[in-house]
PDB file of C-alpha atoms and ligand atoms in Angstrom:
ATOM      1  CA  MET A   1      24.966 -14.231   0.870  1.00 75.00           C
ATOM      2  CA  ALA A   2      28.524 -14.326   0.352  1.00 83.00           C
ATOM      3  CA  HIS A   3      29.207 -17.256  -2.350  1.00 89.00           C
ATOM      4  CA  LYS A   4      31.971 -19.727  -0.301  1.00 92.00           C
ATOM      5  CA  LYS A   5      34.326 -18.921  -2.783  1.00 93.00           C
ATOM      6  CA  SER A   6      34.257 -15.546  -1.593  1.00 92.00           C
ATOM      7  CA  LEU A   7      35.954 -16.710   2.077  1.00 91.00           C
ATOM      8  CA  GLU A   8      37.897 -18.627   0.185  1.00 93.00           C
ATOM      9  CA  ALA A   9      39.499 -16.049  -1.455  1.00 95.00           C
ATOM     10  CA  LEU A  10      39.793 -13.867   1.349  1.00 94.00           C
ATOM     11  CA  LYS A  11      41.686 -16.695   3.105  1.00 93.00           C
ATOM     12  CA  LEU A  12      44.333 -17.186   0.559  1.00 94.00           C
ATOM     13  CA  THR A  13      44.926 -13.360   0.311  1.00 96.00           C
ATOM     14  CA  LEU A  14      45.346 -13.385   3.801  1.00 95.00           C
ATOM     15  CA  LYS A  15      47.647 -16.213   3.800  1.00 96.00           C
ATOM     16  CA  ASP A  16      49.758 -14.523   0.701  1.00 96.00           C
ATOM     17  CA  LEU A  17      49.717 -10.934   2.287  1.00 96.00           C
ATOM     18  CA  ARG A  18      50.978 -11.391   5.526  1.00 96.00           C
ATOM     19  CA  ARG A  19      53.107 -14.569   4.298  1.00 96.00           C
ATOM     20  CA  ASN A  20      51.587 -16.596   6.792  1.00 96.00           C
ATOM     21  CA  ASN A  21      50.689 -20.323   6.032  1.00 94.00           C
ATOM     22  CA  ASN A  22      48.341 -20.428   8.807  1.00 93.00           C
ATOM     23  CA  ILE A  23      44.555 -20.091   8.120  1.00 91.00           C
ATOM     24  CA  SER A  24      43.824 -17.026   7.158  1.00 91.00           C
ATOM     25  CA  GLY A  25      47.309 -15.626   7.981  1.00 93.00           C
ATOM     26  CA  GLY A  26      46.376 -16.502  11.463  1.00 94.00           C
ATOM     27  CA  LEU A  27      43.740 -13.548  11.632  1.00 94.00           C
ATOM     28  CA  MET A  28      40.993 -14.661  13.526  1.00 93.00           C
ATOM     29  CA  ILE A  29      37.549 -13.155  11.783  1.00 92.00           C
ATOM     30  CA  LEU A  30      34.213 -12.531  12.922  1.00 92.00           C
ATOM     31  CA  LEU A  31      31.300 -13.606  10.300  1.00 88.00           C
ATOM     32  CA  ALA A  32      27.781 -12.911  10.850  1.00 85.00           C
ATOM     33  CA  GLY A  33      24.646 -13.816   9.589  1.00 80.00           C
ATOM     34  CA  ASP A  34      21.526 -16.127   9.477  1.00 76.00           C
ATOM     35  CA  PHE A  35      21.768 -19.246   7.494  1.00 72.00           C
ATOM     36  CA  ARG A  36      17.600 -18.969   7.736  1.00 69.00           C
ATOM     37  CA  GLN A  37      17.491 -15.548   6.058  1.00 69.00           C
ATOM     38  CA  THR A  38      20.695 -15.668   3.789  1.00 70.00           C
ATOM     39  CA  LEU A  39      21.212 -18.591   1.684  1.00 77.00           C
ATOM     40  CA  PRO A  40      23.924 -17.453  -0.938  1.00 83.00           C
ATOM     41  CA  ALA A  41      21.609 -16.331  -4.838  1.00 81.00           C
ATOM     42  CA  ILE A  42      22.989 -18.901  -7.944  1.00 87.00           C
ATOM     43  CA  PRO A  43      21.218 -17.783 -11.132  1.00 83.00           C
ATOM     44  CA  ARG A  44      19.226 -20.364 -12.288  1.00 87.00           C
ATOM     45  CA  GLY A  45      20.670 -22.452  -9.927  1.00 89.00           C
ATOM     46  CA  THR A  46      18.872 -25.324  -8.062  1.00 91.00           C
ATOM     47  CA  PRO A  47      18.390 -25.576  -4.408  1.00 86.00           C
ATOM     48  CA  ALA A  48      21.495 -28.038  -4.639  1.00 91.00           C
ATOM     49  CA  ASP A  49      23.546 -25.312  -5.940  1.00 92.00           C
ATOM     50  CA  GLU A  50      22.715 -22.524  -3.291  1.00 88.00           C
ATOM     51  CA  LEU A  51      23.484 -25.342  -0.656  1.00 88.00           C
ATOM     52  CA  ASN A  52      26.955 -25.987  -2.095  1.00 92.00           C
ATOM     53  CA  ALA A  53      26.894 -22.604  -2.762  1.00 92.00           C
ATOM     54  CA  CYS A  54      26.924 -21.611   0.834  1.00 90.00           C
ATOM     55  CA  LEU A  55      30.096 -21.310   3.432  1.00 89.00           C
ATOM     56  CA  LYS A  56      28.810 -24.301   5.814  1.00 88.00           C
ATOM     57  CA  ALA A  57      29.904 -26.499   2.536  1.00 90.00           C
ATOM     58  CA  LEU A  58      33.960 -25.241   2.623  1.00 90.00           C
ATOM     59  CA  PRO A  59      36.112 -27.328   4.768  1.00 91.00           C
ATOM     60  CA  LEU A  60      37.029 -23.963   6.219  1.00 90.00           C
ATOM     61  CA  TRP A  61      33.928 -24.426   8.175  1.00 91.00           C
ATOM     62  CA  ASN A  62      35.321 -26.602  10.057  1.00 92.00           C
ATOM     63  CA  ASN A  63      37.152 -23.895  11.443  1.00 91.00           C
ATOM     64  CA  VAL A  64      34.345 -21.594  12.331  1.00 91.00           C
ATOM     65  CA  LYS A  65      33.276 -21.744  16.289  1.00 93.00           C
ATOM     66  CA  THR A  66      29.550 -20.704  16.175  1.00 91.00           C
ATOM     67  CA  LEU A  67      28.321 -18.269  18.805  1.00 91.00           C
ATOM     68  CA  SER A  68      24.438 -17.723  18.726  1.00 87.00           C
ATOM     69  CA  LEU A  69      22.832 -14.439  19.611  1.00 83.00           C
ATOM     70  CA  THR A  70      19.782 -15.000  21.667  1.00 82.00           C
ATOM     71  CA  THR A  71      18.363 -11.739  22.944  1.00 84.00           C
ATOM     72  CA  ASN A  72      16.291  -9.899  20.395  1.00 82.00           C
ATOM     73  CA  MET A  73      17.726  -6.250  21.240  1.00 84.00           C
ATOM     74  CA  ARG A  74      14.466  -4.470  19.267  1.00 81.00           C
ATOM     75  CA  VAL A  75      12.221  -6.037  21.670  1.00 85.00           C
ATOM     76  CA  GLN A  76      14.658  -5.721  24.718  1.00 86.00           C
ATOM     77  CA  LEU A  77      15.470  -1.807  23.924  1.00 90.00           C
ATOM     78  CA  GLN A  78      12.459  -0.576  22.444  1.00 88.00           C
ATOM     79  CA  ASN A  79       9.888  -2.855  24.114  1.00 86.00           C
ATOM     80  CA  ASP A  80       8.621  -3.339  20.924  1.00 83.00           C
ATOM     81  CA  GLN A  81       5.926  -5.698  21.275  1.00 84.00           C
ATOM     82  CA  SER A  82       4.918  -6.240  17.559  1.00 83.00           C
ATOM     83  CA  ALA A  83       8.745  -6.936  16.962  1.00 82.00           C
ATOM     84  CA  ALA A  84       8.628  -9.872  19.510  1.00 83.00           C
ATOM     85  CA  GLN A  85       5.602 -11.011  17.896  1.00 81.00           C
ATOM     86  CA  PHE A  86       7.005 -11.091  14.909  1.00 80.00           C
ATOM     87  CA  PHE A  87      10.172 -12.968  15.555  1.00 79.00           C
ATOM     88  CA  LYS A  88       7.840 -15.421  17.711  1.00 79.00           C
ATOM     89  CA  GLN A  89       5.741 -16.232  14.637  1.00 76.00           C
ATOM     90  CA  LEU A  90       8.496 -16.274  12.018  1.00 74.00           C
ATOM     91  CA  PHE A  91      10.868 -18.405  14.256  1.00 69.00           C
ATOM     92  CA  GLY A  92       8.526 -19.467  16.525  1.00 67.00           C
ATOM     93  CA  ASN A  93      10.989 -23.052  17.536  1.00 65.00           C
ATOM     94  CA  GLY A  94      13.593 -22.212  15.139  1.00 62.00           C
ATOM     95  CA  LYS A  95      11.352 -24.490  12.571  1.00 67.00           C
ATOM     96  CA  VAL A  96       9.707 -23.172  10.003  1.00 70.00           C
ATOM     97  CA  LEU A  97       5.996 -25.657   9.047  1.00 73.00           C
ATOM     98  CA  VAL A  98       6.779 -27.010   5.117  1.00 80.00           C
ATOM     99  CA  ASP A  99       4.510 -28.934   3.247  1.00 83.00           C
ATOM    100  CA  ALA A 100       6.706 -32.312   2.674  1.00 84.00           C
ATOM    101  CA  THR A 101       5.210 -32.872  -0.999  1.00 88.00           C
ATOM    102  CA  SER A 102       5.746 -29.471  -2.078  1.00 87.00           C
ATOM    103  CA  GLY A 103       8.441 -27.907   0.003  1.00 82.00           C
ATOM    104  CA  LEU A 104       6.250 -24.649   0.324  1.00 86.00           C
ATOM    105  CA  THR A 105       5.672 -22.985   3.364  1.00 81.00           C
ATOM    106  CA  THR A 106       2.253 -21.421   4.964  1.00 79.00           C
ATOM    107  CA  LEU A 107       1.813 -18.019   6.125  1.00 78.00           C
ATOM    108  CA  THR A 108      -1.038 -17.560   8.571  1.00 76.00           C
ATOM    109  CA  ASN A 109      -3.604 -14.693   8.279  1.00 78.00           C
ATOM    110  CA  ASP A 110      -2.309 -13.316  11.335  1.00 76.00           C
ATOM    111  CA  PHE A 111       1.343 -12.799  10.547  1.00 78.00           C
ATOM    112  CA  CYS A 112       0.985 -10.566   7.436  1.00 82.00           C
ATOM    113  CA  ARG A 113      -1.954  -9.567   5.307  1.00 86.00           C
ATOM    114  CA  PHE A 114      -2.710 -11.128   1.945  1.00 90.00           C
ATOM    115  CA  VAL A 115      -3.817  -9.311  -0.740  1.00 93.00           C
ATOM    116  CA  ASP A 116      -5.198 -10.660  -4.814  1.00 94.00           C
ATOM    117  CA  SER A 117      -3.095  -8.136  -7.070  1.00 94.00           C
ATOM    118  CA  GLN A 118       0.308  -6.891  -7.575  1.00 93.00           C
ATOM    119  CA  LEU A 119      -1.936  -3.613  -7.930  1.00 94.00           C
ATOM    120  CA  ALA A 120      -3.710  -3.957  -4.503  1.00 95.00           C
ATOM    121  CA  LEU A 121      -0.143  -4.771  -2.980  1.00 95.00           C
ATOM    122  CA  ILE A 122       0.584  -1.388  -4.274  1.00 96.00           C
ATOM    123  CA  GLU A 123      -2.739   0.181  -3.482  1.00 95.00           C
ATOM    124  CA  ASN A 124      -2.109  -1.108   0.210  1.00 95.00           C
ATOM    125  CA  VAL A 125       2.469  -0.182   0.657  1.00 96.00           C
ATOM    126  CA  PHE A 126       1.707   3.282  -1.229  1.00 95.00           C
ATOM    127  CA  PRO A 127      -1.650   4.744  -0.633  1.00 95.00           C
ATOM    128  CA  ASN A 128      -2.589   7.398  -2.390  1.00 94.00           C
ATOM    129  CA  ILE A 129       0.738   7.896  -3.924  1.00 92.00           C
ATOM    130  CA  ILE A 130      -0.427  10.725  -6.225  1.00 90.00           C
ATOM    131  CA  GLU A 131      -0.455  13.104  -3.646  1.00 91.00           C
ATOM    132  CA  ASN A 132       2.544  11.688  -1.131  1.00 92.00           C
ATOM    133  CA  TYR A 133       5.486  10.884  -3.063  1.00 89.00           C
ATOM    134  CA  GLN A 134       6.636  14.044  -2.351  1.00 88.00           C
ATOM    135  CA  ASN A 135       6.809  13.084   1.292  1.00 92.00           C
ATOM    136  CA  TYR A 136      10.295  11.824   1.835  1.00 91.00           C
ATOM    137  CA  ALA A 137       9.686  10.913   4.933  1.00 95.00           C
ATOM    138  CA  TRP A 138       6.464   8.464   4.181  1.00 95.00           C
ATOM    139  CA  LEU A 139       8.791   6.984   0.931  1.00 93.00           C
ATOM    140  CA  SER A 140      11.151   5.962   3.547  1.00 94.00           C
ATOM    141  CA  GLN A 141       9.073   4.305   5.459  1.00 93.00           C
ATOM    142  CA  ARG A 142       7.752   1.818   2.987  1.00 95.00           C
ATOM    143  CA  ALA A 143       9.038  -0.535   0.353  1.00 95.00           C
ATOM    144  CA  ILE A 144       8.070  -3.661  -1.897  1.00 95.00           C
ATOM    145  CA  LEU A 145      10.521  -6.600  -2.060  1.00 93.00           C
ATOM    146  CA  ALA A 146      10.155  -8.976  -5.178  1.00 91.00           C
ATOM    147  CA  ALA A 147      12.269 -12.226  -5.713  1.00 81.00           C
ATOM    148  CA  LYS A 148      13.405 -11.268  -9.132  1.00 82.00           C
ATOM    149  CA  ASN A 149      14.407  -8.306 -11.156  1.00 80.00           C
ATOM    150  CA  ASN A 150      11.866  -8.340 -13.883  1.00 83.00           C
ATOM    151  CA  VAL A 151       9.371  -8.266 -11.191  1.00 91.00           C
ATOM    152  CA  VAL A 152      10.821  -5.520  -9.338  1.00 89.00           C
ATOM    153  CA  HIS A 153      11.096  -3.514 -13.004  1.00 86.00           C
ATOM    154  CA  ALA A 154       7.534  -4.437 -13.355  1.00 90.00           C
ATOM    155  CA  LEU A 155       6.375  -3.126  -9.885  1.00 94.00           C
ATOM    156  CA  ASN A 156       8.415   0.207 -10.141  1.00 90.00           C
ATOM    157  CA  PHE A 157       7.087   0.455 -13.357  1.00 89.00           C
ATOM    158  CA  THR A 158       3.324   0.552 -12.546  1.00 93.00           C
ATOM    159  CA  THR A 159       4.176   2.445  -8.760  1.00 93.00           C
ATOM    160  CA  GLN A 160       5.622   4.873 -11.127  1.00 90.00           C
ATOM    161  CA  SER A 161       3.227   5.223 -13.869  1.00 89.00           C
ATOM    162  CA  LYS A 162       0.412   6.540 -10.892  1.00 91.00           C
ATOM    163  CA  ILE A 163       2.083   9.974 -10.432  1.00 89.00           C
ATOM    164  CA  ALA A 164       1.374  12.756 -12.768  1.00 86.00           C
ATOM    165  CA  GLY A 165       4.161  13.937 -15.030  1.00 86.00           C
ATOM    166  CA  ASP A 166       5.762  13.071 -18.145  1.00 88.00           C
ATOM    167  CA  LEU A 167       7.082   9.598 -18.776  1.00 88.00           C
ATOM    168  CA  VAL A 168      11.159  10.094 -20.056  1.00 90.00           C
ATOM    169  CA  THR A 169      12.573   6.993 -21.473  1.00 92.00           C
ATOM    170  CA  TYR A 170      16.221   6.588 -21.393  1.00 93.00           C
ATOM    171  CA  LYS A 171      17.937   3.984 -23.435  1.00 94.00           C
ATOM    172  CA  SER A 172      21.599   2.701 -22.444  1.00 92.00           C
ATOM    173  CA  VAL A 173      24.089   2.486 -25.440  1.00 93.00           C
ATOM    174  CA  ASP A 174      25.645  -0.827 -25.782  1.00 92.00           C
ATOM    175  CA  SER A 175      28.218  -2.137 -27.832  1.00 90.00           C
ATOM    176  CA  ILE A 176      30.798  -4.660 -28.039  1.00 91.00           C
ATOM    177  CA  THR A 177      34.553  -3.718 -27.349  1.00 91.00           C
ATOM    178  CA  ASN A 178      35.976  -6.167 -29.633  1.00 91.00           C
ATOM    179  CA  PRO A 179      34.699  -5.602 -33.266  1.00 88.00           C
ATOM    180  CA  ASP A 180      35.314  -9.338 -34.188  1.00 89.00           C
ATOM    181  CA  ASP A 181      32.530 -10.308 -31.610  1.00 89.00           C
ATOM    182  CA  VAL A 182      30.118  -8.226 -33.296  1.00 87.00           C
ATOM    183  CA  VAL A 183      28.400 -10.970 -34.837  1.00 89.00           C
ATOM    184  CA  ASN A 184      28.139 -12.834 -31.819  1.00 91.00           C
ATOM    185  CA  TYR A 185      26.678 -10.444 -29.433  1.00 92.00           C
ATOM    186  CA  PRO A 186      24.013  -8.460 -31.569  1.00 92.00           C
ATOM    187  CA  THR A 187      22.960  -5.155 -29.861  1.00 91.00           C
ATOM    188  CA  GLU A 188      19.502  -6.476 -29.533  1.00 92.00           C
ATOM    189  CA  PHE A 189      21.163  -9.145 -27.345  1.00 93.00           C
ATOM    190  CA  LEU A 190      23.339  -6.633 -25.203  1.00 93.00           C
ATOM    191  CA  ASN A 191      20.150  -4.456 -24.488  1.00 93.00           C
ATOM    192  CA  SER A 192      18.177  -7.779 -23.274  1.00 91.00           C
ATOM    193  CA  LEU A 193      20.565  -8.108 -20.376  1.00 89.00           C
ATOM    194  CA  GLU A 194      19.515  -7.076 -17.106  1.00 81.00           C
ATOM    195  CA  LEU A 195      22.977  -6.515 -14.734  1.00 82.00           C
ATOM    196  CA  PRO A 196      22.614  -6.917 -10.973  1.00 76.00           C
ATOM    197  CA  GLY A 197      23.128  -3.252 -10.147  1.00 80.00           C
ATOM    198  CA  PHE A 198      22.900  -1.687 -13.461  1.00 84.00           C
ATOM    199  CA  PRO A 199      20.012   0.687 -14.556  1.00 84.00           C
ATOM    200  CA  PRO A 200      17.754  -1.351 -17.233  1.00 84.00           C
ATOM    201  CA  HIS A 201      18.014  -0.635 -21.145  1.00 90.00           C
ATOM    202  CA  ASN A 202      15.330   1.362 -20.939  1.00 88.00           C
ATOM    203  CA  CYS A 203      14.801   3.090 -17.661  1.00 88.00           C
ATOM    204  CA  ASN A 204      11.745   5.310 -17.721  1.00 85.00           C
ATOM    205  CA  SER A 205      11.467   8.205 -15.196  1.00 85.00           C
ATOM    206  CA  LYS A 206       8.838  10.685 -14.580  1.00 84.00           C
ATOM    207  CA  LEU A 207       9.560  14.484 -14.922  1.00 80.00           C
ATOM    208  CA  VAL A 208       7.822  15.943 -11.796  1.00 75.00           C
ATOM    209  CA  GLN A 209       8.624  19.449 -10.401  1.00 69.00           C
ATOM    210  CA  LEU A 210       9.516  19.066  -7.001  1.00 64.00           C
ATOM    211  CA  LEU A 211       8.669  21.485  -3.839  1.00 57.00           C
TER     212      LEU A 211
HETATM  213  C1  LIG B 301      50.699 -20.817  13.365  1.00 61.16           C
HETATM  214  O1  LIG B 301      49.856 -21.472  14.227  1.00 61.16           O
HETATM  215  C2  LIG B 301      50.317 -22.095  14.958  1.00 61.16           C
HETATM  216  C3  LIG B 301      49.557 -22.980  16.092  1.00 61.16           C
HETATM  217  O2  LIG B 301      48.279 -22.460  16.409  1.00 61.16           O
HETATM  218  C4  LIG B 301      51.020 -21.242  15.704  1.00 61.16           C
HETATM  219  O3  LIG B 301      52.060 -21.779  16.876  1.00 61.16           O
HETATM  220  C5  LIG B 301      52.472 -20.712  14.680  1.00 61.16           C
HETATM  221  O4  LIG B 301      52.590 -19.669  15.600  1.00 61.16           O
HETATM  222  C6  LIG B 301      51.284 -19.738  13.793  1.00 61.16           C
HETATM  223  N1  LIG B 301      52.574 -19.200  12.723  1.00 61.16           N
HETATM  224  C7  LIG B 301      52.661 -17.888  12.547  1.00 61.16           C
HETATM  225  C8  LIG B 301      53.675 -17.340  11.509  1.00 61.16           C
HETATM  226  O5  LIG B 301      51.539 -17.320  13.122  1.00 61.16           O
HETATM  227  C1  LIG B 302      12.787   2.759 -10.525  1.00 61.16           C
HETATM  228  O1  LIG B 302      13.017   3.606 -11.995  1.00 61.16           O
HETATM  229  C2  LIG B 302      13.128   4.935 -11.507  1.00 61.16           C
HETATM  230  C3  LIG B 302      13.267   5.551 -12.564  1.00 61.16           C
HETATM  231  O2  LIG B 302      13.492   4.597 -13.135  1.00 61.16           O
HETATM  232  C4  LIG B 302      14.758   4.200 -11.041  1.00 61.16           C
HETATM  233  O3  LIG B 302      15.487   5.491 -10.700  1.00 61.16           O
HETATM  234  C5  LIG B 302      14.961   3.602  -9.831  1.00 61.16           C
HETATM  235  O4  LIG B 302      15.998   3.625  -9.678  1.00 61.16           O
HETATM  236  C6  LIG B 302      13.999   2.101  -9.900  1.00 61.16           C
HETATM  237  N1  LIG B 302      13.853   1.344  -8.819  1.00 61.16           N
HETATM  238  C7  LIG B 302      14.360  -0.030  -8.677  1.00 61.16           C
HETATM  239  C8  LIG B 302      14.489  -0.294  -7.578  1.00 61.16           C
HETATM  240  O5  LIG B 302      14.706  -0.600  -9.863  1.00 61.16           O
END
């Protein structure tokens, strides 16, 4: 998912550090990944921006030799037939059927289970969370993913609200380092920013007694 410029920066840094003008300072670099799964995320970007940020849009890509892995090790080593089936449905012949006009793809009923609402999703993934939340093994086996942070926060909040305990809100204290900029960046604006990897401005936690 790395932006192409990070590889470009690595290439230049290696040249610099090794004082060697060959590509990447003459070092061989091993990259692993699957472009069908890991396109870079460009905030507010269009599909064209994402393709343009992709490693394949680098001139450097001409120097990359692609090696393909063809054996599914999870299926091979653990003889996990459901993993084999999942892989076949996900990748089939290597192409996903996409509707030409909408650009959307359709998942079939035997591929996954559908639910009507976020509440039903939470119920299905975290059944009886009121009692199960203290069971770490149970918790570690489940997760809900979403494409956008605001949906993640909403799902998190709803899931958390099912657990008994007092809700405590911890607010971040945001300020600007240069006092001259105070007019341009009011505190309300700073509070509204949701930076990746940072807790939200209103961080809600349940105070519960763990066994
Ligand atoms: C740069 O690459 C060329 C061609 O592969 C090689 O002959 C040369 O030794 C390399 N230079 C250095 C400093 O590694
Ligand atoms: C969900 O909320 C809890 C409590 O505020 C927080 O510790 C946790 O990081 C949040 N998880 C995500 C994925 O945002």
